[in-house]
């Protein structure tokens, strides 16, 4: 039996030695964080202030932006601190807090994107029934349900991980990762592994099934419609599809970097693919929606444009 030790800190070895270049990485990270805060805050404010945007699609978009602010807050202050420190040592408590925040961020993001796909499905396939079925109250209830389920799911996940006895305290990443923490355990992890599989199904598989179903139905309607109707439908779905592909790609990168950590890869590339899911979507989404959606552009000009 492997001897277990009580650890109070976790050492993150994903930070490579860059000398004085760390100040460049620090400055770039601050610029990215400020950009994310400004872009998502402006989009959320415009949707909240402009009454014409108080519709299901824009409420969901506002929820997406708020969730991306939440995920960024769990990532950037943590990584900015560790870029400048030499030890890259964090307390167990802060490690679990970051795991909880980043995992709930990913869960809420997938859940919100699934609701958005169903909203587009109803708008395109059942336009006459859309206003009766997809109401603001129902959308708000679905959003609350996604947040509550995500929080409850990962509270249980954290409690299951806290009971484990660790044999080591070194993680080869720049972020805390529940999967890698469980791998460090000396005690039995069967319950954690089973719950992890169930959690992955609820967090990823079920939302993706709803999204796939929605777009199969949308595609079927488009194939039977005129070119003009198809073009209009695809133009409303394009931003959502980009958001979905961008975030799914980022999560795939993160899973790849955790599960296949022994594959030889340049340190910079390994760091980029492991944090892509919490950097690129929060930057791309508000800018893309702001450019693509004419009502959002009009509202932005109305409230923020200065002659």
Short mmCIF file of the C-alpha atoms (twelve columns), coordinates in Angstrom:
data_MODEL
# 
_entry.id   MODEL 
# 
loop_
_atom_site.group_PDB 
_atom_site.id 
_atom_site.type_symbol 
_atom_site.label_atom_id 
_atom_site.label_alt_id 
_atom_site.label_comp_id 
_atom_site.label_asym_id 
_atom_site.label_seq_id 
_atom_site.Cartn_x 
_atom_site.Cartn_y 
_atom_site.Cartn_z 
_atom_site.pdbx_PDB_model_num 
ATOM 1   C CA . UNK A 1   0.000   0.000  0.000   1 
ATOM 2   C CA . UNK A 2   1.333   3.459  -0.912  1 
ATOM 3   C CA . UNK A 3   1.890   5.797  2.004   1 
ATOM 4   C CA . UNK A 4   -0.309  8.881  1.956   1 
ATOM 5   C CA . UNK A 5   0.677   12.310 3.205   1 
ATOM 6   C CA . UNK A 6   -1.446  15.269 4.225   1 
ATOM 7   C CA . UNK A 7   -0.714  18.065 1.758   1 
ATOM 8   C CA . UNK A 8   -1.788  21.672 2.228   1 
ATOM 9   C CA . UNK A 9   -0.601  22.931 -1.166  1 
ATOM 10  C CA . UNK A 10  -0.556  21.889 -4.819  1 
ATOM 11  C CA . UNK A 11  2.470   22.569 -7.037  1 
ATOM 12  C CA . UNK A 12  1.673   23.482 -10.661 1 
ATOM 13  C CA . UNK A 13  4.565   22.550 -12.937 1 
ATOM 14  C CA . UNK A 14  2.958   23.706 -16.185 1 
ATOM 15  C CA . UNK A 15  4.679   27.086 -15.818 1 
ATOM 16  C CA . UNK A 16  7.981   26.909 -17.691 1 
ATOM 17  C CA . UNK A 17  10.990  29.120 -17.073 1 
ATOM 18  C CA . UNK A 18  10.759  32.220 -19.250 1 
ATOM 19  C CA . UNK A 19  12.958  34.656 -17.333 1 
ATOM 20  C CA . UNK A 20  12.028  38.301 -17.849 1 
ATOM 21  C CA . UNK A 21  9.653   37.272 -20.655 1 
ATOM 22  C CA . UNK A 22  7.125   36.536 -17.912 1 
ATOM 23  C CA . UNK A 23  6.347   40.268 -17.784 1 
ATOM 24  C CA . UNK A 24  5.307   40.134 -21.454 1 
ATOM 25  C CA . UNK A 25  3.014   37.175 -20.714 1 
ATOM 26  C CA . UNK A 26  1.677   39.062 -17.702 1 
ATOM 27  C CA . UNK A 27  0.925   42.175 -19.796 1 
ATOM 28  C CA . UNK A 28  -0.744  40.113 -22.556 1 
ATOM 29  C CA . UNK A 29  -2.889  38.325 -19.967 1 
ATOM 30  C CA . UNK A 30  -4.017  41.641 -18.451 1 
ATOM 31  C CA . UNK A 31  -4.922  42.992 -21.921 1 
ATOM 32  C CA . UNK A 32  -6.940  39.828 -22.653 1 
ATOM 33  C CA . UNK A 33  -8.726  40.024 -19.301 1 
ATOM 34  C CA . UNK A 34  -9.613  43.716 -19.718 1 
ATOM 35  C CA . UNK A 35  -10.874 43.002 -23.252 1 
ATOM 36  C CA . UNK A 36  -13.080 40.161 -21.984 1 
ATOM 37  C CA . UNK A 37  -14.482 42.298 -19.148 1 
ATOM 38  C CA . UNK A 38  -15.238 45.268 -21.425 1 
ATOM 39  C CA . UNK A 39  -16.728 43.251 -24.300 1 
ATOM 40  C CA . UNK A 40  -18.971 41.040 -22.153 1 
ATOM 41  C CA . UNK A 41  -19.971 43.839 -19.767 1 
ATOM 42  C CA . UNK A 42  -20.969 46.137 -22.634 1 
ATOM 43  C CA . UNK A 43  -23.011 43.407 -24.312 1 
ATOM 44  C CA . UNK A 44  -24.771 42.513 -21.043 1 
ATOM 45  C CA . UNK A 45  -25.477 46.185 -20.255 1 
ATOM 46  C CA . UNK A 46  -26.906 46.867 -23.721 1 
ATOM 47  C CA . UNK A 47  -29.252 43.879 -23.457 1 
ATOM 48  C CA . UNK A 48  -30.362 44.849 -19.934 1 
ATOM 49  C CA . UNK A 49  -30.912 48.537 -20.728 1 
ATOM 50  C CA . UNK A 50  -32.517 48.238 -24.191 1 
ATOM 51  C CA . UNK A 51  -36.152 47.111 -23.810 1 
ATOM 52  C CA . UNK A 52  -36.375 45.967 -27.443 1 
ATOM 53  C CA . UNK A 53  -33.780 43.296 -26.615 1 
ATOM 54  C CA . UNK A 54  -35.830 41.805 -23.788 1 
ATOM 55  C CA . UNK A 55  -36.534 38.705 -25.855 1 
ATOM 56  C CA . UNK A 56  -35.588 35.044 -25.225 1 
ATOM 57  C CA . UNK A 57  -32.662 34.980 -27.680 1 
ATOM 58  C CA . UNK A 58  -31.036 38.087 -26.189 1 
ATOM 59  C CA . UNK A 59  -31.702 36.987 -22.594 1 
ATOM 60  C CA . UNK A 60  -29.797 33.793 -23.387 1 
ATOM 61  C CA . UNK A 61  -27.015 35.839 -24.960 1 
ATOM 62  C CA . UNK A 62  -26.814 37.985 -21.825 1 
ATOM 63  C CA . UNK A 63  -26.600 34.817 -19.703 1 
ATOM 64  C CA . UNK A 64  -23.778 33.557 -21.932 1 
ATOM 65  C CA . UNK A 65  -21.829 36.799 -21.416 1 
ATOM 66  C CA . UNK A 66  -22.337 36.776 -17.637 1 
ATOM 67  C CA . UNK A 67  -21.151 33.174 -17.464 1 
ATOM 68  C CA . UNK A 68  -18.034 34.074 -19.449 1 
ATOM 69  C CA . UNK A 69  -17.285 36.889 -16.996 1 
ATOM 70  C CA . UNK A 70  -17.659 34.336 -14.193 1 
ATOM 71  C CA . UNK A 71  -15.317 31.836 -15.869 1 
ATOM 72  C CA . UNK A 72  -12.732 34.523 -16.630 1 
ATOM 73  C CA . UNK A 73  -12.775 35.698 -12.993 1 
ATOM 74  C CA . UNK A 74  -11.893 32.144 -11.925 1 
ATOM 75  C CA . UNK A 75  -9.009  31.988 -14.378 1 
ATOM 76  C CA . UNK A 76  -7.205  35.303 -14.925 1 
ATOM 77  C CA . UNK A 77  -6.482  36.517 -11.347 1 
ATOM 78  C CA . UNK A 78  -5.189  33.017 -10.566 1 
ATOM 79  C CA . UNK A 79  -2.890  32.773 -13.575 1 
ATOM 80  C CA . UNK A 80  -1.703  36.413 -13.304 1 
ATOM 81  C CA . UNK A 81  -0.522  35.722 -9.767  1 
ATOM 82  C CA . UNK A 82  1.257   32.513 -10.759 1 
ATOM 83  C CA . UNK A 83  3.007   34.049 -13.771 1 
ATOM 84  C CA . UNK A 84  4.948   36.385 -11.466 1 
ATOM 85  C CA . UNK A 85  5.616   33.964 -8.592  1 
ATOM 86  C CA . UNK A 86  8.556   31.578 -8.619  1 
ATOM 87  C CA . UNK A 87  7.088   28.664 -6.644  1 
ATOM 88  C CA . UNK A 88  3.735   28.204 -8.482  1 
ATOM 89  C CA . UNK A 89  2.382   26.709 -5.283  1 
ATOM 90  C CA . UNK A 90  -1.308  27.126 -4.407  1 
ATOM 91  C CA . UNK A 91  -3.310  26.044 -1.389  1 
ATOM 92  C CA . UNK A 92  -5.587  23.016 -1.615  1 
ATOM 93  C CA . UNK A 93  -8.571  25.243 -0.807  1 
ATOM 94  C CA . UNK A 94  -7.902  27.721 -3.647  1 
ATOM 95  C CA . UNK A 95  -7.268  24.793 -5.992  1 
ATOM 96  C CA . UNK A 96  -10.682 23.284 -5.263  1 
ATOM 97  C CA . UNK A 97  -12.366 26.689 -5.559  1 
ATOM 98  C CA . UNK A 98  -10.874 27.113 -9.025  1 
ATOM 99  C CA . UNK A 99  -11.905 23.587 -10.038 1 
ATOM 100 C CA . UNK A 100 -15.466 24.273 -8.891  1 
ATOM 101 C CA . UNK A 101 -15.685 27.626 -10.716 1 
ATOM 102 C CA . UNK A 102 -14.177 26.417 -14.006 1 
ATOM 103 C CA . UNK A 103 -16.232 23.213 -14.075 1 
ATOM 104 C CA . UNK A 104 -19.489 25.057 -13.353 1 
ATOM 105 C CA . UNK A 105 -18.528 27.635 -16.008 1 
ATOM 106 C CA . UNK A 106 -18.146 24.855 -18.594 1 
ATOM 107 C CA . UNK A 107 -21.395 23.172 -17.499 1 
ATOM 108 C CA . UNK A 108 -23.417 26.410 -17.671 1 
ATOM 109 C CA . UNK A 109 -21.868 27.254 -21.055 1 
ATOM 110 C CA . UNK A 110 -22.910 23.921 -22.572 1 
ATOM 111 C CA . UNK A 111 -26.362 24.180 -20.977 1 
ATOM 112 C CA . UNK A 112 -26.921 27.727 -22.262 1 
ATOM 113 C CA . UNK A 113 -25.757 26.797 -25.775 1 
ATOM 114 C CA . UNK A 114 -28.209 23.857 -25.711 1 
ATOM 115 C CA . UNK A 115 -31.118 26.153 -24.776 1 
ATOM 116 C CA . UNK A 116 -30.043 28.594 -27.485 1 
ATOM 117 C CA . UNK A 117 -30.112 25.797 -30.088 1 
ATOM 118 C CA . UNK A 118 -33.623 24.791 -28.992 1 
ATOM 119 C CA . UNK A 119 -34.674 28.459 -29.213 1 
ATOM 120 C CA . UNK A 120 -33.433 28.642 -32.834 1 
ATOM 121 C CA . UNK A 121 -35.121 25.307 -33.607 1 
ATOM 122 C CA . UNK A 122 -38.501 26.607 -32.411 1 
ATOM 123 C CA . UNK A 123 -38.047 29.961 -34.185 1 
ATOM 124 C CA . UNK A 124 -37.256 28.332 -37.545 1 
ATOM 125 C CA . UNK A 125 -39.347 25.150 -37.457 1 
ATOM 126 C CA . UNK A 126 -42.417 26.481 -35.600 1 
ATOM 127 C CA . UNK A 127 -42.454 30.268 -36.130 1 
ATOM 128 C CA . UNK A 128 -46.211 30.596 -35.468 1 
ATOM 129 C CA . UNK A 129 -45.977 28.815 -32.116 1 
ATOM 130 C CA . UNK A 130 -42.639 30.343 -31.090 1 
ATOM 131 C CA . UNK A 131 -43.980 33.289 -29.061 1 
ATOM 132 C CA . UNK A 132 -46.395 31.058 -27.164 1 
ATOM 133 C CA . UNK A 133 -43.855 28.353 -26.292 1 
ATOM 134 C CA . UNK A 134 -40.572 30.246 -25.911 1 
ATOM 135 C CA . UNK A 135 -41.433 33.006 -23.442 1 
ATOM 136 C CA . UNK A 136 -39.062 35.138 -21.381 1 
ATOM 137 C CA . UNK A 137 -40.309 33.543 -18.152 1 
ATOM 138 C CA . UNK A 138 -39.681 30.004 -19.431 1 
ATOM 139 C CA . UNK A 139 -36.231 30.918 -20.692 1 
ATOM 140 C CA . UNK A 140 -35.341 32.460 -17.304 1 
ATOM 141 C CA . UNK A 141 -36.563 29.308 -15.552 1 
ATOM 142 C CA . UNK A 142 -34.391 27.154 -17.830 1 
ATOM 143 C CA . UNK A 143 -31.372 29.372 -17.183 1 
ATOM 144 C CA . UNK A 144 -31.876 29.147 -13.400 1 
ATOM 145 C CA . UNK A 145 -32.237 25.362 -13.695 1 
ATOM 146 C CA . UNK A 146 -28.953 25.110 -15.630 1 
ATOM 147 C CA . UNK A 147 -27.104 27.144 -12.974 1 
ATOM 148 C CA . UNK A 148 -28.636 25.246 -10.031 1 
ATOM 149 C CA . UNK A 149 -27.960 21.806 -11.538 1 
ATOM 150 C CA . UNK A 150 -24.385 22.806 -12.415 1 
ATOM 151 C CA . UNK A 151 -23.671 24.073 -8.900  1 
ATOM 152 C CA . UNK A 152 -25.217 21.058 -7.150  1 
ATOM 153 C CA . UNK A 153 -23.450 18.630 -9.470  1 
ATOM 154 C CA . UNK A 154 -19.995 20.037 -8.794  1 
ATOM 155 C CA . UNK A 155 -20.542 20.603 -5.074  1 
ATOM 156 C CA . UNK A 156 -20.983 16.822 -4.852  1 
ATOM 157 C CA . UNK A 157 -17.937 16.371 -7.103  1 
ATOM 158 C CA . UNK A 158 -15.766 18.521 -4.819  1 
ATOM 159 C CA . UNK A 159 -16.914 16.690 -1.671  1 
ATOM 160 C CA . UNK A 160 -16.052 13.351 -3.275  1 
ATOM 161 C CA . UNK A 161 -12.581 14.647 -4.138  1 
ATOM 162 C CA . UNK A 162 -11.987 16.175 -0.695  1 
ATOM 163 C CA . UNK A 163 -12.321 12.779 1.003   1 
ATOM 164 C CA . UNK A 164 -9.383  11.351 -0.986  1 
ATOM 165 C CA . UNK A 165 -5.920  10.917 0.501   1 
ATOM 166 C CA . UNK A 166 -3.221  12.239 -1.805  1 
ATOM 167 C CA . UNK A 167 0.148   10.515 -2.398  1 
ATOM 168 C CA . UNK A 168 1.611   13.517 -4.238  1 
ATOM 169 C CA . UNK A 169 0.867   17.190 -4.787  1 
ATOM 170 C CA . UNK A 170 2.299   17.930 -8.236  1 
ATOM 171 C CA . UNK A 171 0.063   18.694 -11.255 1 
ATOM 172 C CA . UNK A 172 1.664   19.224 -14.677 1 
ATOM 173 C CA . UNK A 173 -0.641  22.068 -15.702 1 
ATOM 174 C CA . UNK A 174 -1.074  25.799 -15.165 1 
ATOM 175 C CA . UNK A 175 -4.553  25.251 -13.695 1 
ATOM 176 C CA . UNK A 176 -5.985  22.962 -11.054 1 
ATOM 177 C CA . UNK A 177 -7.717  19.951 -12.584 1 
ATOM 178 C CA . UNK A 178 -10.030 17.545 -10.757 1 
ATOM 179 C CA . UNK A 179 -9.126  14.589 -12.993 1 
ATOM 180 C CA . UNK A 180 -5.404  15.016 -12.273 1 
ATOM 181 C CA . UNK A 181 -6.056  15.508 -8.555  1 
ATOM 182 C CA . UNK A 182 -7.994  12.240 -8.409  1 
ATOM 183 C CA . UNK A 183 -5.079  10.533 -10.178 1 
ATOM 184 C CA . UNK A 184 -2.827  11.607 -7.282  1 
ATOM 185 C CA . UNK A 185 -4.999  9.767  -4.731  1 
ATOM 186 C CA . UNK A 186 -3.816  6.732  -2.754  1 
ATOM 187 C CA . UNK A 187 -7.345  5.824  -1.640  1 
ATOM 188 C CA . UNK A 188 -10.053 4.129  -3.685  1 
ATOM 189 C CA . UNK A 189 -11.339 6.380  -6.508  1 
ATOM 190 C CA . UNK A 190 -14.068 4.109  -7.919  1 
ATOM 191 C CA . UNK A 191 -16.912 6.364  -6.712  1 
ATOM 192 C CA . UNK A 192 -15.149 9.440  -8.143  1 
ATOM 193 C CA . UNK A 193 -14.662 7.737  -11.513 1 
ATOM 194 C CA . UNK A 194 -18.297 6.603  -11.755 1 
ATOM 195 C CA . UNK A 195 -19.576 10.038 -10.715 1 
ATOM 196 C CA . UNK A 196 -17.166 11.643 -13.193 1 
ATOM 197 C CA . UNK A 197 -18.635 9.587  -16.044 1 
ATOM 198 C CA . UNK A 198 -22.203 10.467 -14.986 1 
ATOM 199 C CA . UNK A 199 -21.192 14.134 -14.690 1 
ATOM 200 C CA . UNK A 200 -19.654 14.112 -18.178 1 
ATOM 201 C CA . UNK A 201 -22.879 12.662 -19.614 1 
ATOM 202 C CA . UNK A 202 -25.038 15.303 -17.894 1 
ATOM 203 C CA . UNK A 203 -22.646 18.192 -18.641 1 
ATOM 204 C CA . UNK A 204 -21.554 17.385 -22.192 1 
ATOM 205 C CA . UNK A 205 -23.410 14.481 -23.826 1 
ATOM 206 C CA . UNK A 206 -27.019 15.514 -23.060 1 
ATOM 207 C CA . UNK A 207 -26.586 19.173 -24.178 1 
ATOM 208 C CA . UNK A 208 -24.788 18.062 -27.346 1 
ATOM 209 C CA . UNK A 209 -27.598 15.581 -28.112 1 
ATOM 210 C CA . UNK A 210 -30.190 18.377 -27.803 1 
ATOM 211 C CA . UNK A 211 -28.048 20.645 -30.008 1 
ATOM 212 C CA . UNK A 212 -27.596 17.895 -32.620 1 
ATOM 213 C CA . UNK A 213 -31.329 17.140 -32.631 1 
ATOM 214 C CA . UNK A 214 -32.204 20.838 -33.008 1 
ATOM 215 C CA . UNK A 215 -29.860 21.371 -35.955 1 
ATOM 216 C CA . UNK A 216 -30.944 18.185 -37.691 1 
ATOM 217 C CA . UNK A 217 -34.523 19.507 -37.605 1 
ATOM 218 C CA . UNK A 218 -33.392 22.968 -38.739 1 
ATOM 219 C CA . UNK A 219 -31.421 21.449 -41.630 1 
ATOM 220 C CA . UNK A 220 -34.432 19.364 -42.644 1 
ATOM 221 C CA . UNK A 221 -36.644 22.482 -42.773 1 
ATOM 222 C CA . UNK A 222 -34.005 24.442 -44.695 1 
ATOM 223 C CA . UNK A 223 -33.697 21.733 -47.362 1 
ATOM 224 C CA . UNK A 224 -37.443 22.027 -48.024 1 
ATOM 225 C CA . UNK A 225 -37.516 25.831 -48.019 1 
ATOM 226 C CA . UNK A 226 -36.580 28.512 -50.521 1 
ATOM 227 C CA . UNK A 227 -33.052 29.828 -50.888 1 
ATOM 228 C CA . UNK A 228 -34.008 33.116 -49.221 1 
ATOM 229 C CA . UNK A 229 -35.579 31.368 -46.205 1 
ATOM 230 C CA . UNK A 230 -32.575 29.050 -45.881 1 
ATOM 231 C CA . UNK A 231 -30.148 31.977 -46.016 1 
ATOM 232 C CA . UNK A 232 -32.126 33.839 -43.334 1 
ATOM 233 C CA . UNK A 233 -32.237 30.768 -41.084 1 
ATOM 234 C CA . UNK A 234 -28.530 30.077 -41.454 1 
ATOM 235 C CA . UNK A 235 -27.611 33.708 -40.779 1 
ATOM 236 C CA . UNK A 236 -29.429 33.574 -37.411 1 
ATOM 237 C CA . UNK A 237 -27.832 30.202 -36.562 1 
ATOM 238 C CA . UNK A 238 -24.278 31.057 -37.681 1 
ATOM 239 C CA . UNK A 239 -23.193 32.947 -34.502 1 
ATOM 240 C CA . UNK A 240 -24.515 30.144 -32.297 1 
ATOM 241 C CA . UNK A 241 -22.729 27.483 -34.363 1 
ATOM 242 C CA . UNK A 242 -19.452 29.422 -34.145 1 
ATOM 243 C CA . UNK A 243 -19.862 29.748 -30.355 1 
ATOM 244 C CA . UNK A 244 -20.617 26.044 -30.043 1 
ATOM 245 C CA . UNK A 245 -17.695 24.893 -32.198 1 
ATOM 246 C CA . UNK A 246 -15.288 27.324 -30.532 1 
ATOM 247 C CA . UNK A 247 -16.193 26.225 -27.004 1 
ATOM 248 C CA . UNK A 248 -16.397 22.504 -27.858 1 
ATOM 249 C CA . UNK A 249 -12.973 22.738 -29.509 1 
ATOM 250 C CA . UNK A 250 -11.580 24.441 -26.403 1 
ATOM 251 C CA . UNK A 251 -13.002 21.769 -24.072 1 
ATOM 252 C CA . UNK A 252 -11.614 19.035 -26.327 1 
ATOM 253 C CA . UNK A 253 -8.193  20.675 -26.148 1 
ATOM 254 C CA . UNK A 254 -8.400  20.837 -22.338 1 
ATOM 255 C CA . UNK A 255 -9.425  17.167 -22.040 1 
ATOM 256 C CA . UNK A 256 -6.665  16.208 -24.474 1 
ATOM 257 C CA . UNK A 257 -4.014  18.084 -22.471 1 
ATOM 258 C CA . UNK A 258 -5.142  16.394 -19.221 1 
ATOM 259 C CA . UNK A 259 -5.642  12.829 -20.439 1 
ATOM 260 C CA . UNK A 260 -2.624  12.651 -22.744 1 
ATOM 261 C CA . UNK A 261 -0.107  14.601 -20.696 1 
ATOM 262 C CA . UNK A 262 2.774   12.250 -21.627 1 
ATOM 263 C CA . UNK A 263 2.651   13.150 -25.331 1 
ATOM 264 C CA . UNK A 264 5.645   15.291 -26.306 1 
ATOM 265 C CA . UNK A 265 4.486   18.835 -26.967 1 
ATOM 266 C CA . UNK A 266 6.069   22.275 -26.818 1 
ATOM 267 C CA . UNK A 267 5.363   23.836 -23.373 1 
ATOM 268 C CA . UNK A 268 3.832   27.004 -24.867 1 
ATOM 269 C CA . UNK A 269 1.489   24.964 -27.093 1 
ATOM 270 C CA . UNK A 270 0.476   22.748 -24.151 1 
ATOM 271 C CA . UNK A 271 -0.442  25.808 -22.073 1 
ATOM 272 C CA . UNK A 272 -2.393  27.405 -24.943 1 
ATOM 273 C CA . UNK A 273 -4.535  24.347 -25.654 1 
ATOM 274 C CA . UNK A 274 -5.220  23.778 -21.938 1 
ATOM 275 C CA . UNK A 275 -6.570  27.315 -21.384 1 
ATOM 276 C CA . UNK A 276 -8.187  27.906 -24.803 1 
ATOM 277 C CA . UNK A 277 -11.707 27.134 -23.520 1 
ATOM 278 C CA . UNK A 278 -11.592 29.966 -20.981 1 
ATOM 279 C CA . UNK A 279 -9.875  32.604 -23.157 1 
ATOM 280 C CA . UNK A 280 -11.142 32.420 -26.748 1 
ATOM 281 C CA . UNK A 281 -14.941 31.969 -26.291 1 
ATOM 282 C CA . UNK A 282 -15.253 34.938 -23.879 1 
ATOM 283 C CA . UNK A 283 -13.418 37.151 -26.397 1 
ATOM 284 C CA . UNK A 284 -14.972 35.876 -29.635 1 
ATOM 285 C CA . UNK A 285 -18.625 35.567 -28.555 1 
ATOM 286 C CA . UNK A 286 -19.495 39.179 -27.551 1 
ATOM 287 C CA . UNK A 287 -17.605 40.632 -30.517 1 
ATOM 288 C CA . UNK A 288 -19.187 38.194 -32.976 1 
ATOM 289 C CA . UNK A 289 -22.742 38.651 -31.667 1 
ATOM 290 C CA . UNK A 290 -22.264 42.408 -31.540 1 
ATOM 291 C CA . UNK A 291 -21.228 42.450 -35.210 1 
ATOM 292 C CA . UNK A 292 -23.656 39.828 -36.564 1 
ATOM 293 C CA . UNK A 293 -26.904 40.827 -34.797 1 
ATOM 294 C CA . UNK A 294 -28.297 44.073 -36.222 1 
ATOM 295 C CA . UNK A 295 -30.558 44.778 -33.219 1 
ATOM 296 C CA . UNK A 296 -27.569 44.587 -30.888 1 
ATOM 297 C CA . UNK A 297 -25.551 46.933 -33.133 1 
ATOM 298 C CA . UNK A 298 -28.443 49.408 -33.255 1 
ATOM 299 C CA . UNK A 299 -28.888 49.312 -29.477 1 
ATOM 300 C CA . UNK A 300 -25.152 49.758 -28.923 1 
ATOM 301 C CA . UNK A 301 -25.059 52.835 -31.174 1 
ATOM 302 C CA . UNK A 302 -28.136 54.218 -29.441 1 
ATOM 303 C CA . UNK A 303 -26.674 54.000 -25.924 1 
ATOM 304 C CA . UNK A 304 -22.909 54.337 -26.378 1 
ATOM 305 C CA . UNK A 305 -22.255 56.199 -29.639 1 
ATOM 306 C CA . UNK A 306 -21.061 59.762 -29.057 1 
ATOM 307 C CA . UNK A 307 -21.216 62.311 -31.836 1 
# 
